[in-house]
PDB file of N, CA and C in Angstrom:
ATOM      1  N   UNK A  16     -10.800 -10.913   1.041  1.00 40.00           N
ATOM      2  CA  UNK A  16     -10.130 -11.526  -0.070  1.00 40.00           C
ATOM      3  C   UNK A  16     -10.237 -10.627  -1.281  1.00 40.00           C
ATOM      4  N   UNK A  17      -9.178 -10.584  -2.071  1.00 45.00           N
ATOM      5  CA  UNK A  17      -9.187  -9.765  -3.265  1.00 45.00           C
ATOM      6  C   UNK A  17      -9.916 -10.448  -4.407  1.00 45.00           C
ATOM      7  N   UNK A  18     -10.196  -9.679  -5.447  1.00 43.00           N
ATOM      8  CA  UNK A  18     -10.859 -10.212  -6.630  1.00 43.00           C
ATOM      9  C   UNK A  18     -10.104  -9.735  -7.854  1.00 43.00           C
ATOM     10  N   UNK A  19     -10.038 -10.608  -8.863  1.00 40.00           N
ATOM     11  CA  UNK A  19      -9.433 -10.201 -10.127  1.00 40.00           C
ATOM     12  C   UNK A  19     -10.445  -9.401 -10.927  1.00 40.00           C
ATOM     13  N   UNK A  20      -9.972  -8.364 -11.606  1.00 40.00           N
ATOM     14  CA  UNK A  20     -10.848  -7.565 -12.460  1.00 40.00           C
ATOM     15  C   UNK A  20     -10.154  -7.336 -13.788  1.00 40.00           C
ATOM     16  N   UNK A  21     -10.920  -7.031 -14.830  1.00 36.00           N
ATOM     17  CA  UNK A  21     -10.336  -6.720 -16.128  1.00 36.00           C
ATOM     18  C   UNK A  21     -10.266  -7.936 -17.029  1.00 36.00           C
ATOM     19  N   UNK A  22      -9.569  -7.781 -18.133  1.00 35.00           N
ATOM     20  CA  UNK A  22      -9.417  -8.866 -19.104  1.00 35.00           C
ATOM     21  C   UNK A  22      -8.190  -9.698 -18.761  1.00 35.00           C
ATOM     22  N   UNK A  23      -8.098 -10.946 -19.234  1.00 35.00           N
ATOM     23  CA  UNK A  23      -6.994 -11.824 -18.858  1.00 35.00           C
ATOM     24  C   UNK A  23      -5.601 -11.274 -19.170  1.00 35.00           C
ATOM     25  N   UNK A  24      -5.451 -10.413 -20.166  1.00 34.00           N
ATOM     26  CA  UNK A  24      -4.120  -9.903 -20.501  1.00 34.00           C
ATOM     27  C   UNK A  24      -3.687  -8.776 -19.572  1.00 34.00           C
ATOM     28  N   UNK A  25      -4.574  -8.345 -18.716  1.00 38.00           N
ATOM     29  CA  UNK A  25      -4.260  -7.245 -17.798  1.00 38.00           C
ATOM     30  C   UNK A  25      -4.312  -7.771 -16.370  1.00 38.00           C
ATOM     31  N   UNK A  26      -3.227  -7.573 -15.630  1.00 37.00           N
ATOM     32  CA  UNK A  26      -3.180  -8.021 -14.244  1.00 37.00           C
ATOM     33  C   UNK A  26      -3.734  -6.918 -13.358  1.00 37.00           C
ATOM     34  N   UNK A  27      -4.900  -7.113 -12.827  1.00 38.00           N
ATOM     35  CA  UNK A  27      -5.469  -6.190 -11.849  1.00 38.00           C
ATOM     36  C   UNK A  27      -6.084  -7.034 -10.748  1.00 38.00           C
ATOM     37  N   UNK A  28      -5.652  -6.823  -9.576  1.00 40.00           N
ATOM     38  CA  UNK A  28      -6.274  -7.509  -8.451  1.00 40.00           C
ATOM     39  C   UNK A  28      -6.504  -6.486  -7.368  1.00 40.00           C
ATOM     40  N   UNK A  29      -7.700  -6.438  -6.871  1.00 39.00           N
ATOM     41  CA  UNK A  29      -7.994  -5.507  -5.791  1.00 39.00           C
ATOM     42  C   UNK A  29      -7.730  -6.210  -4.471  1.00 39.00           C
ATOM     43  N   UNK A  30      -7.220  -5.474  -3.532  1.00 42.00           N
ATOM     44  CA  UNK A  30      -6.981  -6.023  -2.211  1.00 42.00           C
ATOM     45  C   UNK A  30      -8.295  -6.211  -1.489  1.00 42.00           C
ATOM     46  N   UNK A  31      -8.321  -7.107  -0.590  1.00 40.00           N
ATOM     47  CA  UNK A  31      -9.461  -7.263   0.291  1.00 40.00           C
ATOM     48  C   UNK A  31      -9.124  -6.606   1.621  1.00 40.00           C
ATOM     49  N   UNK A  32      -9.473  -7.247   2.690  1.00 36.00           N
ATOM     50  CA  UNK A  32      -9.233  -6.699   4.030  1.00 36.00           C
ATOM     51  C   UNK A  32      -7.856  -7.117   4.510  1.00 36.00           C
ATOM     52  N   UNK A  33      -6.815  -6.584   3.885  1.00 50.00           N
ATOM     53  CA  UNK A  33      -5.497  -7.103   4.231  1.00 50.00           C
ATOM     54  C   UNK A  33      -4.391  -6.060   4.262  1.00 50.00           C
ATOM     55  N   UNK A  34      -4.691  -4.789   4.247  1.00 55.00           N
ATOM     56  CA  UNK A  34      -3.660  -3.758   4.286  1.00 55.00           C
ATOM     57  C   UNK A  34      -3.767  -3.039   5.618  1.00 55.00           C
ATOM     58  N   UNK A  35      -2.635  -2.964   6.354  1.00 53.00           N
ATOM     59  CA  UNK A  35      -2.657  -2.423   7.702  1.00 53.00           C
ATOM     60  C   UNK A  35      -1.534  -1.403   7.909  1.00 53.00           C
ATOM     61  N   UNK A  36      -1.780  -0.428   8.771  1.00 55.00           N
ATOM     62  CA  UNK A  36      -0.766   0.538   9.193  1.00 55.00           C
ATOM     63  C   UNK A  36      -0.451   0.301  10.655  1.00 55.00           C
ATOM     64  N   UNK A  37       0.812   0.372  11.001  1.00 52.00           N
ATOM     65  CA  UNK A  37       1.219   0.190  12.391  1.00 52.00           C
ATOM     66  C   UNK A  37       1.192   1.515  13.136  1.00 52.00           C
ATOM     67  N   UNK A  38       0.645   1.501  14.333  1.00 48.00           N
ATOM     68  CA  UNK A  38       0.674   2.636  15.265  1.00 48.00           C
ATOM     69  C   UNK A  38       0.016   3.900  14.759  1.00 48.00           C
ATOM     70  N   UNK A  39      -0.928   3.805  13.851  1.00 46.00           N
ATOM     71  CA  UNK A  39      -1.603   5.003  13.356  1.00 46.00           C
ATOM     72  C   UNK A  39      -2.276   5.718  14.516  1.00 46.00           C
ATOM     73  N   UNK A  40      -2.029   7.017  14.638  1.00 45.00           N
ATOM     74  CA  UNK A  40      -2.622   7.823  15.687  1.00 45.00           C
ATOM     75  C   UNK A  40      -1.986   7.631  17.050  1.00 45.00           C
ATOM     76  N   UNK A  41      -0.971   6.773  17.136  1.00 46.00           N
ATOM     77  CA  UNK A  41      -0.353   6.486  18.425  1.00 46.00           C
ATOM     78  C   UNK A  41       1.067   7.008  18.542  1.00 46.00           C
ATOM     79  N   UNK A  42       1.646   7.453  17.436  1.00 50.00           N
ATOM     80  CA  UNK A  42       3.056   7.794  17.464  1.00 50.00           C
ATOM     81  C   UNK A  42       3.374   8.894  16.467  1.00 50.00           C
ATOM     82  N   UNK A  43       4.308   9.736  16.830  1.00 53.00           N
ATOM     83  CA  UNK A  43       4.829  10.727  15.892  1.00 53.00           C
ATOM     84  C   UNK A  43       6.228  10.346  15.445  1.00 53.00           C
ATOM     85  N   UNK A  44       6.555   9.080  15.575  1.00 60.00           N
ATOM     86  CA  UNK A  44       7.860   8.625  15.136  1.00 60.00           C
ATOM     87  C   UNK A  44       7.942   8.805  13.623  1.00 60.00           C
ATOM     88  N   UNK A  45       9.110   9.159  13.143  1.00 77.00           N
ATOM     89  CA  UNK A  45       9.276   9.506  11.724  1.00 77.00           C
ATOM     90  C   UNK A  45       9.486   8.272  10.865  1.00 77.00           C
ATOM     91  N   UNK A  46       8.517   7.368  10.899  1.00 82.00           N
ATOM     92  CA  UNK A  46       8.526   6.233   9.980  1.00 82.00           C
ATOM     93  C   UNK A  46       7.112   5.675   9.891  1.00 82.00           C
ATOM     94  N   UNK A  47       6.745   5.278   8.693  1.00 82.00           N
ATOM     95  CA  UNK A  47       5.431   4.684   8.460  1.00 82.00           C
ATOM     96  C   UNK A  47       5.631   3.200   8.198  1.00 82.00           C
ATOM     97  N   UNK A  48       5.117   2.371   9.078  1.00 84.00           N
ATOM     98  CA  UNK A  48       5.259   0.928   8.956  1.00 84.00           C
ATOM     99  C   UNK A  48       3.975   0.364   8.363  1.00 84.00           C
ATOM    100  N   UNK A  49       4.094  -0.257   7.201  1.00 87.00           N
ATOM    101  CA  UNK A  49       2.940  -0.772   6.472  1.00 87.00           C
ATOM    102  C   UNK A  49       3.068  -2.281   6.294  1.00 87.00           C
ATOM    103  N   UNK A  50       1.943  -2.967   6.264  1.00 87.00           N
ATOM    104  CA  UNK A  50       1.948  -4.422   6.117  1.00 87.00           C
ATOM    105  C   UNK A  50       0.711  -4.845   5.332  1.00 87.00           C
ATOM    106  N   UNK A  51       0.851  -5.861   4.487  1.00 88.00           N
ATOM    107  CA  UNK A  51      -0.270  -6.357   3.686  1.00 88.00           C
ATOM    108  C   UNK A  51      -0.060  -7.830   3.399  1.00 88.00           C
ATOM    109  N   UNK A  52      -1.107  -8.494   2.931  1.00 86.00           N
ATOM    110  CA  UNK A  52      -1.021  -9.907   2.550  1.00 86.00           C
ATOM    111  C   UNK A  52      -0.479 -10.026   1.131  1.00 86.00           C
ATOM    112  N   UNK A  53       0.203 -11.118   0.877  1.00 88.00           N
ATOM    113  CA  UNK A  53       0.757 -11.387  -0.445  1.00 88.00           C
ATOM    114  C   UNK A  53      -0.368 -11.615  -1.457  1.00 88.00           C
ATOM    115  N   UNK A  54      -0.199 -11.071  -2.646  1.00 88.00           N
ATOM    116  CA  UNK A  54      -1.126 -11.300  -3.748  1.00 88.00           C
ATOM    117  C   UNK A  54      -0.430 -12.243  -4.730  1.00 88.00           C
ATOM    118  N   UNK A  55      -1.018 -13.400  -4.956  1.00 86.00           N
ATOM    119  CA  UNK A  55      -0.409 -14.377  -5.850  1.00 86.00           C
ATOM    120  C   UNK A  55      -0.261 -13.801  -7.253  1.00 86.00           C
ATOM    121  N   UNK A  56       0.915 -13.953  -7.844  1.00 87.00           N
ATOM    122  CA  UNK A  56       1.175 -13.461  -9.186  1.00 87.00           C
ATOM    123  C   UNK A  56       1.744 -12.057  -9.226  1.00 87.00           C
ATOM    124  N   UNK A  57       1.822 -11.388  -8.084  1.00 89.00           N
ATOM    125  CA  UNK A  57       2.382 -10.030  -8.068  1.00 89.00           C
ATOM    126  C   UNK A  57       3.900 -10.105  -8.059  1.00 89.00           C
ATOM    127  N   UNK A  58       4.536  -9.220  -8.848  1.00 92.00           N
ATOM    128  CA  UNK A  58       5.997  -9.166  -8.807  1.00 92.00           C
ATOM    129  C   UNK A  58       6.475  -8.175  -7.757  1.00 92.00           C
ATOM    130  N   UNK A  59       5.562  -7.346  -7.270  1.00 92.00           N
ATOM    131  CA  UNK A  59       5.885  -6.376  -6.237  1.00 92.00           C
ATOM    132  C   UNK A  59       4.668  -5.534  -5.920  1.00 92.00           C
ATOM    133  N   UNK A  60       4.915  -4.462  -5.195  1.00 93.00           N
ATOM    134  CA  UNK A  60       3.821  -3.597  -4.747  1.00 93.00           C
ATOM    135  C   UNK A  60       4.265  -2.145  -4.865  1.00 93.00           C
ATOM    136  N   UNK A  61       3.313  -1.270  -5.083  1.00 94.00           N
ATOM    137  CA  UNK A  61       3.611   0.151  -5.136  1.00 94.00           C
ATOM    138  C   UNK A  61       2.901   0.810  -3.961  1.00 94.00           C
ATOM    139  N   UNK A  62       3.687   1.421  -3.096  1.00 93.00           N
ATOM    140  CA  UNK A  62       3.156   2.128  -1.939  1.00 93.00           C
ATOM    141  C   UNK A  62       2.942   3.575  -2.355  1.00 93.00           C
ATOM    142  N   UNK A  63       1.765   4.081  -2.106  1.00 94.00           N
ATOM    143  CA  UNK A  63       1.441   5.471  -2.417  1.00 94.00           C
ATOM    144  C   UNK A  63       1.173   6.216  -1.115  1.00 94.00           C
ATOM    145  N   UNK A  64       1.507   7.513  -1.091  1.00 93.00           N
ATOM    146  CA  UNK A  64       1.109   8.354   0.030  1.00 93.00           C
ATOM    147  C   UNK A  64       0.892   9.772  -0.450  1.00 93.00           C
ATOM    148  N   UNK A  65       0.059  10.494   0.309  1.00 93.00           N
ATOM    149  CA  UNK A  65      -0.282  11.865  -0.045  1.00 93.00           C
ATOM    150  C   UNK A  65      -0.624  12.642   1.212  1.00 93.00           C
ATOM    151  N   UNK A  66      -0.486  13.953   1.132  1.00 92.00           N
ATOM    152  CA  UNK A  66      -0.911  14.809   2.234  1.00 92.00           C
ATOM    153  C   UNK A  66      -2.395  14.582   2.487  1.00 92.00           C
ATOM    154  N   UNK A  67      -2.819  14.785   3.702  1.00 90.00           N
ATOM    155  CA  UNK A  67      -4.227  14.574   4.042  1.00 90.00           C
ATOM    156  C   UNK A  67      -5.150  15.553   3.325  1.00 90.00           C
ATOM    157  N   UNK A  68      -4.606  16.630   2.791  1.00 92.00           N
ATOM    158  CA  UNK A  68      -5.418  17.617   2.070  1.00 92.00           C
ATOM    159  C   UNK A  68      -5.329  17.464   0.557  1.00 92.00           C
ATOM    160  N   UNK A  69      -4.540  16.512   0.075  1.00 93.00           N
ATOM    161  CA  UNK A  69      -4.343  16.343  -1.361  1.00 93.00           C
ATOM    162  C   UNK A  69      -5.364  15.380  -1.963  1.00 93.00           C
ATOM    163  N   UNK A  70      -5.910  15.711  -3.142  1.00 93.00           N
ATOM    164  CA  UNK A  70      -6.851  14.811  -3.805  1.00 93.00           C
ATOM    165  C   UNK A  70      -6.163  13.755  -4.678  1.00 93.00           C
ATOM    166  N   UNK A  71      -4.832  13.834  -4.814  1.00 94.00           N
ATOM    167  CA  UNK A  71      -4.107  12.917  -5.697  1.00 94.00           C
ATOM    168  C   UNK A  71      -2.962  12.237  -4.947  1.00 94.00           C
ATOM    169  N   UNK A  72      -2.568  11.078  -5.442  1.00 93.00           N
ATOM    170  CA  UNK A  72      -1.405  10.387  -4.884  1.00 93.00           C
ATOM    171  C   UNK A  72      -0.159  11.118  -5.367  1.00 93.00           C
ATOM    172  N   UNK A  73       0.530  11.793  -4.471  1.00 95.00           N
ATOM    173  CA  UNK A  73       1.661  12.641  -4.847  1.00 95.00           C
ATOM    174  C   UNK A  73       3.011  11.945  -4.754  1.00 95.00           C
ATOM    175  N   UNK A  74       3.088  10.857  -4.008  1.00 96.00           N
ATOM    176  CA  UNK A  74       4.359  10.155  -3.808  1.00 96.00           C
ATOM    177  C   UNK A  74       4.130   8.663  -3.965  1.00 96.00           C
ATOM    178  N   UNK A  75       5.154   7.959  -4.431  1.00 96.00           N
ATOM    179  CA  UNK A  75       5.044   6.505  -4.526  1.00 96.00           C
ATOM    180  C   UNK A  75       6.418   5.873  -4.433  1.00 96.00           C
ATOM    181  N   UNK A  76       6.410   4.592  -4.083  1.00 96.00           N
ATOM    182  CA  UNK A  76       7.655   3.828  -4.021  1.00 96.00           C
ATOM    183  C   UNK A  76       7.338   2.383  -4.355  1.00 96.00           C
ATOM    184  N   UNK A  77       8.062   1.841  -5.341  1.00 96.00           N
ATOM    185  CA  UNK A  77       7.902   0.433  -5.699  1.00 96.00           C
ATOM    186  C   UNK A  77       8.775  -0.398  -4.774  1.00 96.00           C
ATOM    187  N   UNK A  78       8.219  -1.491  -4.275  1.00 95.00           N
ATOM    188  CA  UNK A  78       8.998  -2.429  -3.469  1.00 95.00           C
ATOM    189  C   UNK A  78       8.852  -3.807  -4.088  1.00 95.00           C
ATOM    190  N   UNK A  79       9.932  -4.572  -4.017  1.00 93.00           N
ATOM    191  CA  UNK A  79       9.907  -5.931  -4.561  1.00 93.00           C
ATOM    192  C   UNK A  79       8.884  -6.761  -3.802  1.00 93.00           C
ATOM    193  N   UNK A  80       8.847  -8.015  -4.068  1.00 86.00           N
ATOM    194  CA  UNK A  80       7.829  -8.907  -3.546  1.00 86.00           C
ATOM    195  C   UNK A  80       7.993  -9.135  -2.037  1.00 86.00           C
ATOM    196  N   UNK A  81       7.589  -8.137  -1.246  1.00 92.00           N
ATOM    197  CA  UNK A  81       7.612  -8.205   0.214  1.00 92.00           C
ATOM    198  C   UNK A  81       6.195  -7.954   0.728  1.00 92.00           C
ATOM    199  N   UNK A  82       5.938  -8.236   1.994  1.00 88.00           N
ATOM    200  CA  UNK A  82       4.602  -8.012   2.537  1.00 88.00           C
ATOM    201  C   UNK A  82       4.581  -6.971   3.656  1.00 88.00           C
ATOM    202  N   UNK A  83       5.703  -6.329   3.893  1.00 89.00           N
ATOM    203  CA  UNK A  83       5.720  -5.200   4.804  1.00 89.00           C
ATOM    204  C   UNK A  83       6.897  -4.305   4.453  1.00 89.00           C
ATOM    205  N   UNK A  84       6.748  -3.031   4.791  1.00 91.00           N
ATOM    206  CA  UNK A  84       7.785  -2.069   4.434  1.00 91.00           C
ATOM    207  C   UNK A  84       7.671  -0.864   5.366  1.00 91.00           C
ATOM    208  N   UNK A  85       8.807  -0.253   5.668  1.00 89.00           N
ATOM    209  CA  UNK A  85       8.834   0.952   6.490  1.00 89.00           C
ATOM    210  C   UNK A  85       9.336   2.112   5.649  1.00 89.00           C
ATOM    211  N   UNK A  86       8.536   3.170   5.580  1.00 89.00           N
ATOM    212  CA  UNK A  86       8.936   4.404   4.910  1.00 89.00           C
ATOM    213  C   UNK A  86       9.576   5.302   5.965  1.00 89.00           C
ATOM    214  N   UNK A  87      10.888   5.373   5.979  1.00 89.00           N
ATOM    215  CA  UNK A  87      11.597   6.193   6.955  1.00 89.00           C
ATOM    216  C   UNK A  87      11.423   7.672   6.642  1.00 89.00           C
ATOM    217  N   UNK A  88      11.324   8.483   7.691  1.00 87.00           N
ATOM    218  CA  UNK A  88      11.194   9.919   7.525  1.00 87.00           C
ATOM    219  C   UNK A  88       9.785  10.388   7.222  1.00 87.00           C
ATOM    220  N   UNK A  89       8.805   9.487   7.299  1.00 86.00           N
ATOM    221  CA  UNK A  89       7.411   9.824   7.014  1.00 86.00           C
ATOM    222  C   UNK A  89       6.605   9.653   8.301  1.00 86.00           C
ATOM    223  N   UNK A  90       6.046  10.742   8.827  1.00 80.00           N
ATOM    224  CA  UNK A  90       5.199  10.659  10.013  1.00 80.00           C
ATOM    225  C   UNK A  90       3.822  10.187   9.569  1.00 80.00           C
ATOM    226  N   UNK A  91       3.399   9.050  10.074  1.00 79.00           N
ATOM    227  CA  UNK A  91       2.190   8.391   9.581  1.00 79.00           C
ATOM    228  C   UNK A  91       0.927   9.235   9.752  1.00 79.00           C
ATOM    229  N   UNK A  92       0.878  10.087  10.783  1.00 80.00           N
ATOM    230  CA  UNK A  92      -0.322  10.897  11.023  1.00 80.00           C
ATOM    231  C   UNK A  92      -0.493  12.034  10.024  1.00 80.00           C
ATOM    232  N   UNK A  93       0.522  12.325   9.226  1.00 84.00           N
ATOM    233  CA  UNK A  93       0.471  13.462   8.304  1.00 84.00           C
ATOM    234  C   UNK A  93       0.064  13.087   6.880  1.00 84.00           C
ATOM    235  N   UNK A  94      -0.142  11.809   6.599  1.00 88.00           N
ATOM    236  CA  UNK A  94      -0.395  11.358   5.237  1.00 88.00           C
ATOM    237  C   UNK A  94      -1.482  10.298   5.190  1.00 88.00           C
ATOM    238  N   UNK A  95      -2.083  10.134   4.011  1.00 89.00           N
ATOM    239  CA  UNK A  95      -2.905   8.977   3.692  1.00 89.00           C
ATOM    240  C   UNK A  95      -2.014   8.008   2.927  1.00 89.00           C
ATOM    241  N   UNK A  96      -2.216   6.712   3.131  1.00 90.00           N
ATOM    242  CA  UNK A  96      -1.401   5.685   2.486  1.00 90.00           C
ATOM    243  C   UNK A  96      -2.273   4.723   1.707  1.00 90.00           C
ATOM    244  N   UNK A  97      -1.692   4.134   0.680  1.00 90.00           N
ATOM    245  CA  UNK A  97      -2.362   3.117  -0.097  1.00 90.00           C
ATOM    246  C   UNK A  97      -1.337   2.189  -0.719  1.00 90.00           C
ATOM    247  N   UNK A  98      -1.774   1.004  -1.097  1.00 91.00           N
ATOM    248  CA  UNK A  98      -0.890   0.029  -1.736  1.00 91.00           C
ATOM    249  C   UNK A  98      -1.604  -0.568  -2.943  1.00 91.00           C
ATOM    250  N   UNK A  99      -0.848  -0.766  -4.017  1.00 91.00           N
ATOM    251  CA  UNK A  99      -1.345  -1.449  -5.211  1.00 91.00           C
ATOM    252  C   UNK A  99      -0.408  -2.615  -5.509  1.00 91.00           C
ATOM    253  N   UNK A 100      -0.960  -3.730  -5.936  1.00 91.00           N
ATOM    254  CA  UNK A 100      -0.122  -4.837  -6.381  1.00 91.00           C
ATOM    255  C   UNK A 100       0.274  -4.564  -7.837  1.00 91.00           C
ATOM    256  N   UNK A 101       1.470  -5.038  -8.207  1.00 91.00           N
ATOM    257  CA  UNK A 101       1.985  -4.835  -9.559  1.00 91.00           C
ATOM    258  C   UNK A 101       2.268  -6.201 -10.173  1.00 91.00           C
ATOM    259  N   UNK A 102       1.683  -6.460 -11.344  1.00 90.00           N
ATOM    260  CA  UNK A 102       1.870  -7.735 -12.019  1.00 90.00           C
ATOM    261  C   UNK A 102       3.160  -7.781 -12.817  1.00 90.00           C
ATOM    262  N   UNK A 103       3.493  -8.959 -13.317  1.00 89.00           N
ATOM    263  CA  UNK A 103       4.702  -9.150 -14.129  1.00 89.00           C
ATOM    264  C   UNK A 103       4.716  -8.235 -15.350  1.00 89.00           C
ATOM    265  N   UNK A 104       3.528  -7.906 -15.871  1.00 89.00           N
ATOM    266  CA  UNK A 104       3.446  -7.052 -17.052  1.00 89.00           C
ATOM    267  C   UNK A 104       3.453  -5.560 -16.707  1.00 89.00           C
ATOM    268  N   UNK A 105       3.597  -5.235 -15.407  1.00 89.00           N
ATOM    269  CA  UNK A 105       3.667  -3.839 -14.993  1.00 89.00           C
ATOM    270  C   UNK A 105       2.339  -3.187 -14.675  1.00 89.00           C
ATOM    271  N   UNK A 106       1.246  -3.882 -14.934  1.00 90.00           N
ATOM    272  CA  UNK A 106      -0.062  -3.317 -14.618  1.00 90.00           C
ATOM    273  C   UNK A 106      -0.291  -3.338 -13.111  1.00 90.00           C
ATOM    274  N   UNK A 107      -0.963  -2.299 -12.618  1.00 91.00           N
ATOM    275  CA  UNK A 107      -1.221  -2.158 -11.188  1.00 91.00           C
ATOM    276  C   UNK A 107      -2.696  -2.374 -10.870  1.00 91.00           C
ATOM    277  N   UNK A 108      -2.942  -2.865  -9.670  1.00 90.00           N
ATOM    278  CA  UNK A 108      -4.315  -2.934  -9.178  1.00 90.00           C
ATOM    279  C   UNK A 108      -4.734  -1.529  -8.746  1.00 90.00           C
ATOM    280  N   UNK A 109      -5.971  -1.389  -8.364  1.00 88.00           N
ATOM    281  CA  UNK A 109      -6.404  -0.123  -7.802  1.00 88.00           C
ATOM    282  C   UNK A 109      -5.705   0.070  -6.458  1.00 88.00           C
ATOM    283  N   UNK A 110      -5.510   1.306  -6.059  1.00 89.00           N
ATOM    284  CA  UNK A 110      -4.873   1.613  -4.784  1.00 89.00           C
ATOM    285  C   UNK A 110      -5.890   1.382  -3.672  1.00 89.00           C
ATOM    286  N   UNK A 111      -5.447   0.699  -2.617  1.00 87.00           N
ATOM    287  CA  UNK A 111      -6.324   0.368  -1.513  1.00 87.00           C
ATOM    288  C   UNK A 111      -5.809   1.008  -0.229  1.00 87.00           C
ATOM    289  N   UNK A 112      -6.732   1.581   0.536  1.00 82.00           N
ATOM    290  CA  UNK A 112      -6.403   2.175   1.833  1.00 82.00           C
ATOM    291  C   UNK A 112      -6.279   1.087   2.897  1.00 82.00           C
ATOM    292  N   UNK A 113      -5.519   1.346   3.960  1.00 79.00           N
ATOM    293  CA  UNK A 113      -5.458   0.387   5.072  1.00 79.00           C
ATOM    294  C   UNK A 113      -6.798   0.334   5.797  1.00 79.00           C
ATOM    295  N   UNK A 114      -7.089  -0.813   6.363  1.00 71.00           N
ATOM    296  CA  UNK A 114      -8.339  -0.941   7.101  1.00 71.00           C
ATOM    297  C   UNK A 114      -8.136  -1.472   8.507  1.00 71.00           C
ATOM    298  N   UNK A 115      -6.878  -1.659   8.913  1.00 69.00           N
ATOM    299  CA  UNK A 115      -6.575  -2.176  10.237  1.00 69.00           C
ATOM    300  C   UNK A 115      -5.365  -1.448  10.793  1.00 69.00           C
ATOM    301  N   UNK A 116      -5.360  -1.248  12.090  1.00 62.00           N
ATOM    302  CA  UNK A 116      -4.203  -0.657  12.764  1.00 62.00           C
ATOM    303  C   UNK A 116      -3.443  -1.783  13.438  1.00 62.00           C
ATOM    304  N   UNK A 117      -2.144  -1.846  13.207  1.00 59.00           N
ATOM    305  CA  UNK A 117      -1.292  -2.845  13.851  1.00 59.00           C
ATOM    306  C   UNK A 117      -0.702  -2.206  15.088  1.00 59.00           C
ATOM    307  N   UNK A 118      -0.885  -2.830  16.213  1.00 56.00           N
ATOM    308  CA  UNK A 118      -0.362  -2.262  17.468  1.00 56.00           C
ATOM    309  C   UNK A 118       0.841  -3.048  17.938  1.00 56.00           C
TER     310      UNK A 118
END
């Protein structure tokens, strides 16, 4: 379960054990299928990804209020992925790595 952090005027919620990647390590198909649980009060989510050798999040994509998304053209084994929830005021939670593989 996630926890709220920060002051009341700032929307920050950290994810708990709820972000998953599909077929990690099982496929070289050119799409990354990601899934997470809904965070109450979020207007959407920001998906981040980076090369496995990069220390920074180099790419991102905002998605509306959905709980799964496929990044086409991205081979899942070549990148690290993370998701942040985004509040109505535009503030983001910390980026969280997946902790489960969806088969």
